[in-house]
């Protein structure tokens, strides 16, 4: 199972990313497709956006043509696609692209500018010098075009480009391009190919051009060779028909391939692949409508995925000064809203008061009290609980202060009880009642009082009085003392219980 998943990951379809280098063999394989502008979608778009009710040309024979690539196997990961302005500008950021060649290359230069968003690039203008140096900067992308129609001019331009950067010293003497797009051959066949000497000279120049291209590649400067487009022989003038017929250009394309130009290039943009189907649209036999070169430009920008070297650029970031992004007026306005919300108990800038006109009991102040009622109740319970703890602590302190007296009282009471029992049992046996009279009535619970030393049991002297009057008096006095002792013990016990409870509570 693991090997199966690994194989699927290696050869299966993946997310759309940069095209690999093996896609070079598929880049020029495509065709122009006729688009019917009269279908319902196109008619609806024209009516809604442009107020167009009907189209003049309909059907597959219309003038709307779009370039498309042939289908490739998913395992090749070669999914060519249209590059829009945003993605193309991002891919070509901080790049310098130089075009060198004749009018065919110049058309590609303008087509790439249109792909970058310059819609008017390449527009027909008789006042513009066509055979001159052109430069444009689109965003962070620098694009230059240098006129070099003949092979000798192309060799000179390539030498100039490769020497702009001294690789031995590492010093930059000019703008070092990220890619050079080079093309030619038609003008050589037209003006410098009449005699055998011209042909031999041209062949040696082409060989030197191939060496300069290889030298540029060895210095990490990719070179794209543009094969001359298809020639519409019938549209050529009589002078041009004698030298650059399509049959003549076929042999010229093969010559550049045999002399190593195509092998020295990083990528070969095949002109006939995107012009052969539209050859009848070539109005002068050489140049095509601008939309034709747009197809070639899309082939080129897709190939940039593996052509362009990796750019290691650390962009400097300058943080804005503190307060430079602020707006004092907006800040003051927000503070006013905040204070208004706090003062009016309304976080909706007054709309809660508007709702109170339609219902009762929904004023923001009433809603605030209602919302925090539980919180206020809990605060009151917490305060009551704190007060209870403080009272229990006070009782505990009072219990501690009287603990000595209470313990002494218990000791006295216990002693009294034991004395009473002793008096009852320690008499001479005449009368138990008479022994009770030996306890003094003044023997109460106090810090200083104890059993009176004078009130001893009559049994010690052995002279107990047996009179009835004395017995009755002693019995009444003893009963009163017992009641007092029991009451005292009960009060003392309750006092101790309260003290202990306050101690545990505290």
Tab-separated table of C-alpha atoms in Angstrom:
chain	number	residue	atom	x	y	z
A	1	UNK	CA	0.000	0.000	0.000
A	2	UNK	CA	2.830	2.391	0.848
A	3	UNK	CA	4.566	1.774	-2.453
A	4	UNK	CA	1.277	2.351	-4.265
A	5	UNK	CA	0.761	5.721	-2.616
A	6	UNK	CA	4.367	6.676	-3.293
A	7	UNK	CA	3.993	5.819	-6.972
A	8	UNK	CA	0.784	7.816	-7.235
A	9	UNK	CA	2.486	10.805	-5.616
A	10	UNK	CA	5.385	10.612	-8.048
A	11	UNK	CA	3.495	10.159	-11.314
A	12	UNK	CA	-0.009	11.368	-10.455
A	13	UNK	CA	-1.526	14.795	-10.792
A	14	UNK	CA	-0.550	17.402	-8.214
A	15	UNK	CA	-1.459	20.987	-7.471
A	16	UNK	CA	-0.783	23.525	-10.210
A	17	UNK	CA	2.673	24.987	-9.650
A	18	UNK	CA	5.676	26.072	-11.671
A	19	UNK	CA	6.174	24.094	-14.833
A	20	UNK	CA	9.190	21.752	-14.795
A	21	UNK	CA	11.884	21.849	-17.455
A	22	UNK	CA	10.620	18.697	-19.126
A	23	UNK	CA	7.607	20.711	-20.354
A	24	UNK	CA	9.792	22.326	-23.006
A	25	UNK	CA	8.822	19.721	-25.591
A	26	UNK	CA	5.107	20.487	-25.096
A	27	UNK	CA	5.263	24.289	-24.894
A	28	UNK	CA	4.936	24.907	-28.647
A	29	UNK	CA	2.314	22.234	-29.225
A	30	UNK	CA	-1.078	23.844	-29.527
A	31	UNK	CA	-3.654	25.260	-31.874
A	32	UNK	CA	-5.921	28.238	-32.441
A	33	UNK	CA	-9.567	27.576	-31.540
A	34	UNK	CA	-12.469	29.505	-33.017
A	35	UNK	CA	-14.705	30.957	-30.336
A	36	UNK	CA	-18.350	31.511	-31.172
A	37	UNK	CA	-19.264	34.998	-29.928
A	38	UNK	CA	-22.960	34.335	-30.473
A	39	UNK	CA	-23.492	31.745	-27.762
A	40	UNK	CA	-25.779	32.663	-24.912
A	41	UNK	CA	-22.994	33.479	-22.485
A	42	UNK	CA	-21.167	35.787	-24.885
A	43	UNK	CA	-24.387	37.451	-25.994
A	44	UNK	CA	-25.407	38.029	-22.381
A	45	UNK	CA	-22.043	39.556	-21.523
A	46	UNK	CA	-22.154	41.830	-24.565
A	47	UNK	CA	-25.684	42.969	-23.754
A	48	UNK	CA	-25.106	43.590	-20.034
A	49	UNK	CA	-21.637	45.141	-20.181
A	50	UNK	CA	-21.536	46.810	-23.594
A	51	UNK	CA	-25.202	47.249	-24.630
A	52	UNK	CA	-24.671	45.017	-27.671
A	53	UNK	CA	-27.836	43.371	-28.918
A	54	UNK	CA	-26.358	41.292	-31.770
A	55	UNK	CA	-23.018	40.259	-33.275
A	56	UNK	CA	-22.027	40.589	-36.931
A	57	UNK	CA	-19.969	37.372	-37.073
A	58	UNK	CA	-21.277	34.139	-35.646
A	59	UNK	CA	-20.409	30.474	-35.868
A	60	UNK	CA	-17.075	28.701	-35.815
A	61	UNK	CA	-15.915	30.714	-38.799
A	62	UNK	CA	-15.974	33.927	-36.807
A	63	UNK	CA	-12.973	36.098	-36.173
A	64	UNK	CA	-12.585	35.222	-32.494
A	65	UNK	CA	-9.597	32.888	-32.123
A	66	UNK	CA	-7.858	31.763	-28.947
A	67	UNK	CA	-4.592	29.879	-28.533
A	68	UNK	CA	-4.720	26.619	-26.604
A	69	UNK	CA	-2.196	23.921	-25.709
A	70	UNK	CA	-2.613	20.271	-26.508
A	71	UNK	CA	-3.509	17.936	-23.676
A	72	UNK	CA	-0.574	16.393	-21.833
A	73	UNK	CA	-0.384	13.331	-19.621
A	74	UNK	CA	-0.931	14.142	-15.922
A	75	UNK	CA	2.347	12.454	-14.984
A	76	UNK	CA	4.272	15.104	-16.941
A	77	UNK	CA	2.956	17.870	-14.625
A	78	UNK	CA	2.791	20.144	-17.694
A	79	UNK	CA	-0.428	22.038	-17.223
A	80	UNK	CA	-0.073	25.161	-19.293
A	81	UNK	CA	-2.461	27.966	-18.533
A	82	UNK	CA	-3.173	31.570	-19.300
A	83	UNK	CA	-1.153	33.935	-17.118
A	84	UNK	CA	-3.139	36.972	-16.072
A	85	UNK	CA	-1.687	40.380	-15.313
A	86	UNK	CA	-1.508	39.887	-11.549
A	87	UNK	CA	0.242	36.527	-11.585
A	88	UNK	CA	2.587	37.566	-14.388
A	89	UNK	CA	3.670	40.730	-12.612
A	90	UNK	CA	4.339	38.728	-9.489
A	91	UNK	CA	6.408	36.178	-11.421
A	92	UNK	CA	8.490	38.849	-13.166
A	93	UNK	CA	9.115	41.106	-10.184
A	94	UNK	CA	12.622	42.591	-10.021
A	95	UNK	CA	13.468	41.083	-13.411
A	96	UNK	CA	15.236	42.600	-16.399
A	97	UNK	CA	14.250	41.161	-19.785
A	98	UNK	CA	16.067	42.183	-22.960
A	99	UNK	CA	14.734	41.544	-26.484
A	100	UNK	CA	17.229	41.580	-29.349
A	101	UNK	CA	16.198	41.096	-32.965
A	102	UNK	CA	14.039	42.272	-35.853
A	103	UNK	CA	10.371	43.231	-36.159
A	104	UNK	CA	9.181	39.733	-35.234
A	105	UNK	CA	10.964	40.009	-31.882
A	106	UNK	CA	9.701	43.574	-31.429
A	107	UNK	CA	6.112	42.338	-31.790
A	108	UNK	CA	6.750	39.800	-29.032
A	109	UNK	CA	8.192	42.589	-26.885
A	110	UNK	CA	5.000	44.606	-27.199
A	111	UNK	CA	2.868	41.507	-26.709
A	112	UNK	CA	4.572	40.797	-23.382
A	113	UNK	CA	3.965	44.390	-22.339
A	114	UNK	CA	0.267	43.888	-23.072
A	115	UNK	CA	0.258	40.749	-20.928
A	116	UNK	CA	1.685	42.886	-18.125
A	117	UNK	CA	-1.162	45.363	-18.406
A	118	UNK	CA	-0.011	47.934	-21.001
A	119	UNK	CA	-2.993	47.669	-23.326
A	120	UNK	CA	-1.696	50.280	-25.809
A	121	UNK	CA	1.718	48.654	-26.278
A	122	UNK	CA	2.498	48.007	-29.950
A	123	UNK	CA	-0.316	50.170	-31.272
A	124	UNK	CA	0.243	51.335	-34.830
A	125	UNK	CA	1.907	54.727	-34.849
A	126	UNK	CA	3.803	56.036	-37.866
A	127	UNK	CA	5.603	58.689	-35.790
A	128	UNK	CA	7.383	56.154	-33.604
A	129	UNK	CA	10.832	55.033	-34.672
A	130	UNK	CA	10.541	51.259	-35.007
A	131	UNK	CA	14.215	50.475	-35.547
A	132	UNK	CA	15.413	51.996	-32.312
A	133	UNK	CA	16.068	51.249	-28.666
A	134	UNK	CA	12.904	50.898	-26.556
A	135	UNK	CA	12.639	50.557	-22.795
A	136	UNK	CA	9.680	50.264	-20.473
A	137	UNK	CA	9.262	49.604	-16.768
A	138	UNK	CA	6.128	47.879	-15.583
A	139	UNK	CA	5.964	47.689	-11.828
A	140	UNK	CA	9.269	46.160	-10.793
A	141	UNK	CA	9.993	44.667	-14.240
A	142	UNK	CA	12.395	46.325	-16.683
A	143	UNK	CA	11.950	45.469	-20.352
A	144	UNK	CA	14.234	46.598	-23.161
A	145	UNK	CA	14.259	46.105	-26.907
A	146	UNK	CA	17.371	46.551	-29.036
A	147	UNK	CA	17.121	46.525	-32.794
A	148	UNK	CA	19.458	43.930	-34.358
A	149	UNK	CA	18.089	42.572	-37.631
A	150	UNK	CA	21.291	40.980	-39.001
A	151	UNK	CA	23.332	38.185	-37.448
A	152	UNK	CA	26.380	40.449	-37.162
A	153	UNK	CA	24.360	42.958	-35.123
A	154	UNK	CA	23.071	40.184	-32.902
A	155	UNK	CA	26.610	38.979	-32.161
A	156	UNK	CA	27.634	42.497	-31.214
A	157	UNK	CA	24.630	42.931	-28.916
A	158	UNK	CA	25.257	39.606	-27.214
A	159	UNK	CA	28.861	40.535	-26.509
A	160	UNK	CA	27.725	43.823	-25.051
A	161	UNK	CA	25.187	42.121	-22.825
A	162	UNK	CA	27.563	39.465	-21.497
A	163	UNK	CA	30.248	42.052	-20.696
A	164	UNK	CA	27.898	44.260	-18.701
A	165	UNK	CA	28.821	42.167	-15.719
A	166	UNK	CA	32.479	41.432	-15.069
A	167	UNK	CA	32.401	37.921	-13.639
A	168	UNK	CA	36.088	37.954	-12.705
A	169	UNK	CA	35.915	41.013	-10.447
A	170	UNK	CA	32.226	40.741	-9.577
A	171	UNK	CA	31.616	44.403	-10.422
A	172	UNK	CA	28.438	45.403	-12.165
A	173	UNK	CA	29.037	47.651	-15.167
A	174	UNK	CA	25.467	47.812	-16.407
A	175	UNK	CA	22.061	46.216	-16.240
A	176	UNK	CA	22.555	42.486	-16.105
A	177	UNK	CA	19.538	40.796	-17.717
A	178	UNK	CA	17.698	37.871	-16.219
A	179	UNK	CA	16.875	36.551	-19.685
A	180	UNK	CA	17.701	37.509	-23.296
A	181	UNK	CA	15.146	36.871	-26.037
A	182	UNK	CA	16.914	36.724	-29.400
A	183	UNK	CA	15.666	36.164	-32.931
A	184	UNK	CA	16.430	36.800	-36.577
A	185	UNK	CA	17.242	35.288	-39.953
A	186	UNK	CA	14.730	36.934	-42.282
A	187	UNK	CA	16.829	40.061	-42.906
A	188	UNK	CA	19.958	37.998	-43.488
A	189	UNK	CA	18.134	36.001	-46.128
A	190	UNK	CA	16.839	39.210	-47.678
A	191	UNK	CA	19.948	41.436	-47.726
A	192	UNK	CA	23.065	39.339	-47.047
A	193	UNK	CA	22.542	36.087	-48.848
A	194	UNK	CA	23.019	36.872	-52.528
A	195	UNK	CA	26.462	35.391	-53.241
A	196	UNK	CA	28.404	32.390	-52.040
A	197	UNK	CA	30.755	34.672	-50.140
A	198	UNK	CA	27.784	36.211	-48.342
A	199	UNK	CA	26.485	32.785	-47.454
A	200	UNK	CA	29.846	31.656	-46.068
A	201	UNK	CA	30.207	34.869	-44.081
A	202	UNK	CA	26.714	34.474	-42.726
A	203	UNK	CA	27.340	30.898	-41.686
A	204	UNK	CA	30.477	31.839	-39.758
A	205	UNK	CA	28.585	34.658	-38.083
A	206	UNK	CA	25.825	32.279	-37.052
A	207	UNK	CA	28.405	29.948	-35.529
A	208	UNK	CA	29.855	32.842	-33.559
A	209	UNK	CA	26.346	33.779	-32.447
A	210	UNK	CA	25.861	30.262	-31.118
A	211	UNK	CA	29.117	30.592	-29.137
A	212	UNK	CA	28.003	33.904	-27.623
A	213	UNK	CA	24.721	32.325	-26.626
A	214	UNK	CA	26.547	29.442	-24.956
A	215	UNK	CA	28.834	31.893	-23.179
A	216	UNK	CA	25.840	33.805	-21.864
A	217	UNK	CA	24.280	30.604	-20.575
A	218	UNK	CA	27.545	29.652	-18.847
A	219	UNK	CA	27.283	32.942	-16.979
A	220	UNK	CA	23.727	32.182	-15.819
A	221	UNK	CA	22.029	34.352	-18.437
A	222	UNK	CA	19.260	32.320	-20.105
A	223	UNK	CA	18.805	32.866	-23.844
A	224	UNK	CA	15.563	32.246	-25.751
A	225	UNK	CA	15.811	31.828	-29.506
A	226	UNK	CA	12.767	32.909	-31.539
A	227	UNK	CA	12.379	30.975	-34.778
A	228	UNK	CA	11.118	33.240	-37.612
A	229	UNK	CA	7.358	33.133	-38.095
A	230	UNK	CA	5.581	31.723	-41.129
A	231	UNK	CA	5.825	33.866	-44.261
A	232	UNK	CA	2.725	34.662	-46.293
A	233	UNK	CA	4.383	34.549	-49.698
A	234	UNK	CA	1.424	35.915	-51.613
A	235	UNK	CA	1.351	39.061	-49.501
A	236	UNK	CA	5.050	39.865	-50.077
A	237	UNK	CA	6.264	42.468	-52.476
A	238	UNK	CA	8.055	41.342	-55.672
A	239	UNK	CA	11.473	42.157	-54.193
A	240	UNK	CA	10.828	40.134	-51.060
A	241	UNK	CA	9.295	37.256	-52.948
A	242	UNK	CA	12.627	36.734	-54.701
A	243	UNK	CA	14.481	36.148	-51.387
A	244	UNK	CA	12.297	35.368	-48.424
A	245	UNK	CA	9.555	33.142	-49.683
A	246	UNK	CA	8.305	30.621	-47.174
A	247	UNK	CA	10.357	27.958	-48.973
A	248	UNK	CA	13.497	30.066	-48.499
A	249	UNK	CA	12.736	30.606	-44.823
A	250	UNK	CA	12.300	26.889	-44.251
A	251	UNK	CA	15.911	26.316	-45.319
A	252	UNK	CA	17.073	29.299	-43.223
A	253	UNK	CA	15.413	27.888	-40.079
A	254	UNK	CA	17.110	24.557	-40.696
A	255	UNK	CA	20.499	26.291	-41.178
A	256	UNK	CA	20.341	27.961	-37.748
A	257	UNK	CA	19.480	24.598	-36.236
A	258	UNK	CA	22.362	22.838	-37.967
A	259	UNK	CA	24.877	25.496	-36.906
A	260	UNK	CA	24.032	25.040	-33.207
A	261	UNK	CA	21.870	28.073	-32.465
A	262	UNK	CA	18.859	26.099	-31.269
A	263	UNK	CA	21.085	23.807	-29.184
A	264	UNK	CA	22.759	26.798	-27.519
A	265	UNK	CA	19.415	28.320	-26.523
A	266	UNK	CA	17.799	27.691	-23.168
A	267	UNK	CA	14.388	27.571	-24.855
A	268	UNK	CA	13.253	27.754	-28.475
A	269	UNK	CA	10.059	29.637	-29.242
A	270	UNK	CA	8.828	28.159	-32.499
A	271	UNK	CA	7.311	30.981	-34.555
A	272	UNK	CA	5.521	28.781	-37.123
A	273	UNK	CA	3.687	26.878	-34.344
A	274	UNK	CA	1.528	29.903	-33.440
A	275	UNK	CA	1.447	31.583	-36.891
A	276	UNK	CA	0.965	28.792	-39.428
A	277	UNK	CA	-2.794	28.561	-38.881
A	278	UNK	CA	-3.160	32.333	-39.230
A	279	UNK	CA	-0.815	32.852	-42.165
A	280	UNK	CA	-3.569	34.353	-44.297
A	281	UNK	CA	-3.929	37.164	-41.726
A	282	UNK	CA	-0.383	38.377	-42.427
A	283	UNK	CA	-1.143	41.623	-44.221
A	284	UNK	CA	2.403	42.241	-45.592
A	285	UNK	CA	3.637	38.652	-45.672
A	286	UNK	CA	5.772	39.028	-42.508
A	287	UNK	CA	3.813	40.795	-39.756
A	288	UNK	CA	0.607	39.520	-38.135
A	289	UNK	CA	-2.245	41.021	-36.129
A	290	UNK	CA	-1.387	41.840	-32.543
A	291	UNK	CA	-3.540	39.041	-31.132
A	292	UNK	CA	-1.356	36.471	-32.908
A	293	UNK	CA	1.702	37.593	-30.981
A	294	UNK	CA	-0.303	37.466	-27.770
A	295	UNK	CA	-0.466	33.704	-28.226
A	296	UNK	CA	3.310	33.571	-28.663
A	297	UNK	CA	3.767	35.732	-25.572
A	298	UNK	CA	1.687	33.291	-23.517
A	299	UNK	CA	3.914	30.427	-24.659
A	300	UNK	CA	6.925	32.489	-23.619
A	301	UNK	CA	5.653	33.430	-20.151
A	302	UNK	CA	4.727	29.826	-19.397
A	303	UNK	CA	8.262	28.815	-20.305
A	304	UNK	CA	9.581	31.431	-17.870
A	305	UNK	CA	8.768	28.989	-15.069
A	306	UNK	CA	11.903	26.990	-15.811
A	307	UNK	CA	13.861	29.573	-17.816
A	308	UNK	CA	14.302	32.283	-15.199
A	309	UNK	CA	16.952	31.652	-12.554
A	310	UNK	CA	15.905	31.694	-8.932
A	311	UNK	CA	15.931	35.199	-7.563
A	312	UNK	CA	17.333	35.562	-4.055
A	313	UNK	CA	16.297	39.041	-3.101
A	314	UNK	CA	15.803	40.322	0.402
A	315	UNK	CA	13.537	43.291	0.113
A	316	UNK	CA	14.323	46.017	2.590
A	317	UNK	CA	11.470	46.904	4.886
A	318	UNK	CA	11.221	50.407	6.274
A	319	UNK	CA	8.701	50.572	9.054
A	320	UNK	CA	6.545	53.700	8.998
A	321	UNK	CA	7.202	56.331	11.624
A	322	UNK	CA	5.028	56.190	14.741
A	323	UNK	CA	1.870	58.137	14.178
A	324	UNK	CA	2.321	58.442	10.425
A	325	UNK	CA	-0.600	56.086	9.773
A	326	UNK	CA	-2.875	57.765	12.308
A	327	UNK	CA	-5.711	60.158	11.665
A	328	UNK	CA	-6.339	62.558	14.572
A	329	UNK	CA	-9.827	63.461	13.406
A	330	UNK	CA	-10.956	59.844	13.192
A	331	UNK	CA	-9.312	59.067	16.529
A	332	UNK	CA	-11.138	61.948	18.229
A	333	UNK	CA	-14.393	60.815	16.674
A	334	UNK	CA	-13.940	57.288	18.038
A	335	UNK	CA	-13.203	58.670	21.522
A	336	UNK	CA	-16.418	60.679	21.375
A	337	UNK	CA	-18.364	57.543	20.481
A	338	UNK	CA	-16.750	55.675	23.365
A	339	UNK	CA	-17.557	58.360	25.940
A	340	UNK	CA	-21.095	58.671	24.636
A	341	UNK	CA	-21.583	54.935	24.992
A	342	UNK	CA	-20.213	54.937	28.537
A	343	UNK	CA	-22.266	57.926	29.664
A	344	UNK	CA	-25.515	56.760	28.083
A	345	UNK	CA	-25.117	53.020	28.825
A	346	UNK	CA	-25.489	52.401	25.105
A	347	UNK	CA	-22.995	50.701	22.815
A	348	UNK	CA	-25.126	51.184	19.690
A	349	UNK	CA	-24.650	54.941	19.320
A	350	UNK	CA	-28.172	55.866	20.404
A	351	UNK	CA	-30.155	53.262	18.522
A	352	UNK	CA	-31.118	51.571	21.803
A	353	UNK	CA	-32.901	54.766	22.867
A	354	UNK	CA	-34.690	54.759	19.540
A	355	UNK	CA	-36.026	51.300	20.305
A	356	UNK	CA	-37.271	52.474	23.713
A	357	UNK	CA	-39.856	54.656	21.976
A	358	UNK	CA	-41.611	51.522	20.757
A	359	UNK	CA	-41.406	49.425	23.925
A	360	UNK	CA	-41.452	49.928	27.658
A	361	UNK	CA	-38.769	48.812	30.055
A	362	UNK	CA	-36.003	48.709	27.471
A	363	UNK	CA	-34.225	51.945	28.260
A	364	UNK	CA	-30.449	51.364	28.212
A	365	UNK	CA	-30.138	52.426	31.868
A	366	UNK	CA	-32.859	49.949	32.912
A	367	UNK	CA	-31.322	47.223	30.814
A	368	UNK	CA	-27.960	47.916	32.421
A	369	UNK	CA	-29.402	47.490	35.938
A	370	UNK	CA	-31.216	44.356	34.887
A	371	UNK	CA	-28.154	42.896	33.224
A	372	UNK	CA	-26.000	43.406	36.322
A	373	UNK	CA	-28.634	42.535	38.940
A	374	UNK	CA	-27.157	39.103	39.580
A	375	UNK	CA	-23.720	40.611	39.990
A	376	UNK	CA	-24.976	43.168	42.530
A	377	UNK	CA	-26.785	40.433	44.476
A	378	UNK	CA	-23.645	38.339	44.617
A	379	UNK	CA	-21.677	41.345	45.874
A	380	UNK	CA	-24.201	41.847	48.679
A	381	UNK	CA	-23.991	38.181	49.658
A	382	UNK	CA	-20.215	38.411	49.744
A	383	UNK	CA	-20.416	41.488	51.997
A	384	UNK	CA	-22.856	39.729	54.341
A	385	UNK	CA	-20.574	36.733	54.475
A	386	UNK	CA	-17.632	38.961	55.372
A	387	UNK	CA	-19.688	40.607	58.125
A	388	UNK	CA	-20.622	37.184	59.529
A	389	UNK	CA	-16.995	36.169	59.625
A	390	UNK	CA	-16.081	39.359	61.476
A	391	UNK	CA	-18.843	38.688	64.099
A	392	UNK	CA	-17.700	35.127	64.586
A	393	UNK	CA	-14.153	36.370	65.063
A	394	UNK	CA	-15.389	38.779	67.762
A	395	UNK	CA	-17.215	35.979	69.586
A	396	UNK	CA	-14.124	33.832	69.328
A	397	UNK	CA	-12.018	36.606	70.914
A	398	UNK	CA	-14.519	37.053	73.706
A	399	UNK	CA	-14.543	33.315	74.304
A	400	UNK	CA	-10.763	33.298	74.531
A	401	UNK	CA	-10.814	36.147	77.077
A	402	UNK	CA	-13.252	34.301	79.329
A	403	UNK	CA	-11.826	30.835	78.828
A	404	UNK	CA	-9.855	31.031	82.073
A	405	UNK	CA	-12.930	31.914	84.088
A	406	UNK	CA	-15.034	29.261	82.412
A	407	UNK	CA	-12.509	26.521	82.997
A	408	UNK	CA	-12.152	27.624	86.620
A	409	UNK	CA	-15.912	27.591	87.007
A	410	UNK	CA	-16.056	24.057	85.702
A	411	UNK	CA	-13.315	23.058	88.128
A	412	UNK	CA	-15.136	24.625	91.053
A	413	UNK	CA	-18.383	23.044	90.051
A	414	UNK	CA	-16.752	19.678	89.720
A	415	UNK	CA	-15.075	20.108	93.061
A	416	UNK	CA	-18.359	21.094	94.657
A	417	UNK	CA	-20.086	18.060	93.271
A	418	UNK	CA	-17.326	15.797	94.503
A	419	UNK	CA	-17.405	17.493	97.894
A	420	UNK	CA	-21.120	17.059	98.082
A	421	UNK	CA	-20.861	13.401	97.275
A	422	UNK	CA	-18.073	13.043	99.788
A	423	UNK	CA	-20.111	14.823	102.396
A	424	UNK	CA	-23.012	12.512	101.714
A	425	UNK	CA	-20.938	9.425	102.021
A	426	UNK	CA	-18.454	10.697	104.619
A	427	UNK	CA	-20.939	11.284	107.500
A	428	UNK	CA	-20.891	9.149	110.585
A	429	UNK	CA	-23.804	7.261	109.249
A	430	UNK	CA	-26.403	8.973	111.315
A	431	UNK	CA	-28.065	10.855	108.526
A	432	UNK	CA	-27.084	11.576	104.927
A	433	UNK	CA	-29.167	14.654	105.034
A	434	UNK	CA	-27.183	16.175	107.834
A	435	UNK	CA	-23.990	15.846	105.785
A	436	UNK	CA	-25.412	18.213	103.189
A	437	UNK	CA	-25.461	21.026	105.698
A	438	UNK	CA	-21.701	20.985	105.788
A	439	UNK	CA	-21.530	22.747	102.412
A	440	UNK	CA	-21.650	26.492	102.794
A	441	UNK	CA	-24.435	28.304	100.935
A	442	UNK	CA	-21.967	30.928	99.967
A	443	UNK	CA	-19.950	28.452	97.892
A	444	UNK	CA	-20.832	29.757	94.409
A	445	UNK	CA	-18.921	29.755	91.146
A	446	UNK	CA	-16.472	32.636	91.139
A	447	UNK	CA	-12.822	33.192	90.415
A	448	UNK	CA	-12.046	33.372	94.145
A	449	UNK	CA	-14.717	31.296	95.914
A	450	UNK	CA	-14.260	27.648	96.721
A	451	UNK	CA	-15.580	25.159	99.223
A	452	UNK	CA	-15.495	26.830	102.636
A	453	UNK	CA	-12.984	25.361	104.971
A	454	UNK	CA	-15.390	25.927	107.849
A	455	UNK	CA	-18.217	24.031	106.257
A	456	UNK	CA	-16.779	20.574	106.715
A	457	UNK	CA	-18.673	17.391	107.144
A	458	UNK	CA	-20.069	16.857	110.609
A	459	UNK	CA	-18.875	13.338	110.528
A	460	UNK	CA	-15.303	14.611	111.166
A	461	UNK	CA	-16.244	15.566	114.749
A	462	UNK	CA	-18.658	12.744	115.092
A	463	UNK	CA	-21.162	15.093	116.681
A	464	UNK	CA	-23.993	15.457	114.214
A	465	UNK	CA	-27.129	17.146	115.291
A	466	UNK	CA	-30.150	14.925	114.956
A	467	UNK	CA	-32.824	17.513	115.645
A	468	UNK	CA	-35.684	17.668	113.173
A	469	UNK	CA	-35.435	21.409	112.831
A	470	UNK	CA	-31.798	21.208	111.922
A	471	UNK	CA	-32.438	18.452	109.413
A	472	UNK	CA	-35.183	20.395	107.657
A	473	UNK	CA	-33.057	23.522	107.427
A	474	UNK	CA	-30.081	21.605	106.079
A	475	UNK	CA	-32.229	19.802	103.487
A	476	UNK	CA	-33.682	23.085	102.102
A	477	UNK	CA	-30.335	24.762	101.973
A	478	UNK	CA	-28.738	21.817	100.197
A	479	UNK	CA	-31.522	21.671	97.584
A	480	UNK	CA	-30.996	25.348	96.776
A	481	UNK	CA	-27.275	24.828	96.391
A	482	UNK	CA	-27.799	21.839	94.058
A	483	UNK	CA	-30.134	23.868	91.838
A	484	UNK	CA	-27.622	26.692	91.599
A	485	UNK	CA	-24.839	24.274	90.712
A	486	UNK	CA	-26.908	22.629	87.960
A	487	UNK	CA	-27.882	26.000	86.508
A	488	UNK	CA	-24.274	27.152	86.626
A	489	UNK	CA	-23.072	23.998	84.872
A	490	UNK	CA	-25.675	24.438	82.127
A	491	UNK	CA	-24.710	28.092	81.512
A	492	UNK	CA	-21.040	27.199	81.511
A	493	UNK	CA	-21.584	24.398	79.003
A	494	UNK	CA	-23.529	26.664	76.669
A	495	UNK	CA	-20.843	29.329	76.917
A	496	UNK	CA	-18.162	26.798	76.013
A	497	UNK	CA	-20.205	25.505	73.087
A	498	UNK	CA	-20.652	29.014	71.688
A	499	UNK	CA	-16.953	29.713	72.109
A	500	UNK	CA	-15.955	26.530	70.321
A	501	UNK	CA	-18.416	27.182	67.507
A	502	UNK	CA	-17.028	30.671	66.997
A	503	UNK	CA	-13.521	29.250	66.969
A	504	UNK	CA	-14.375	26.705	64.279
A	505	UNK	CA	-16.272	29.319	62.306
A	506	UNK	CA	-13.385	31.697	62.448
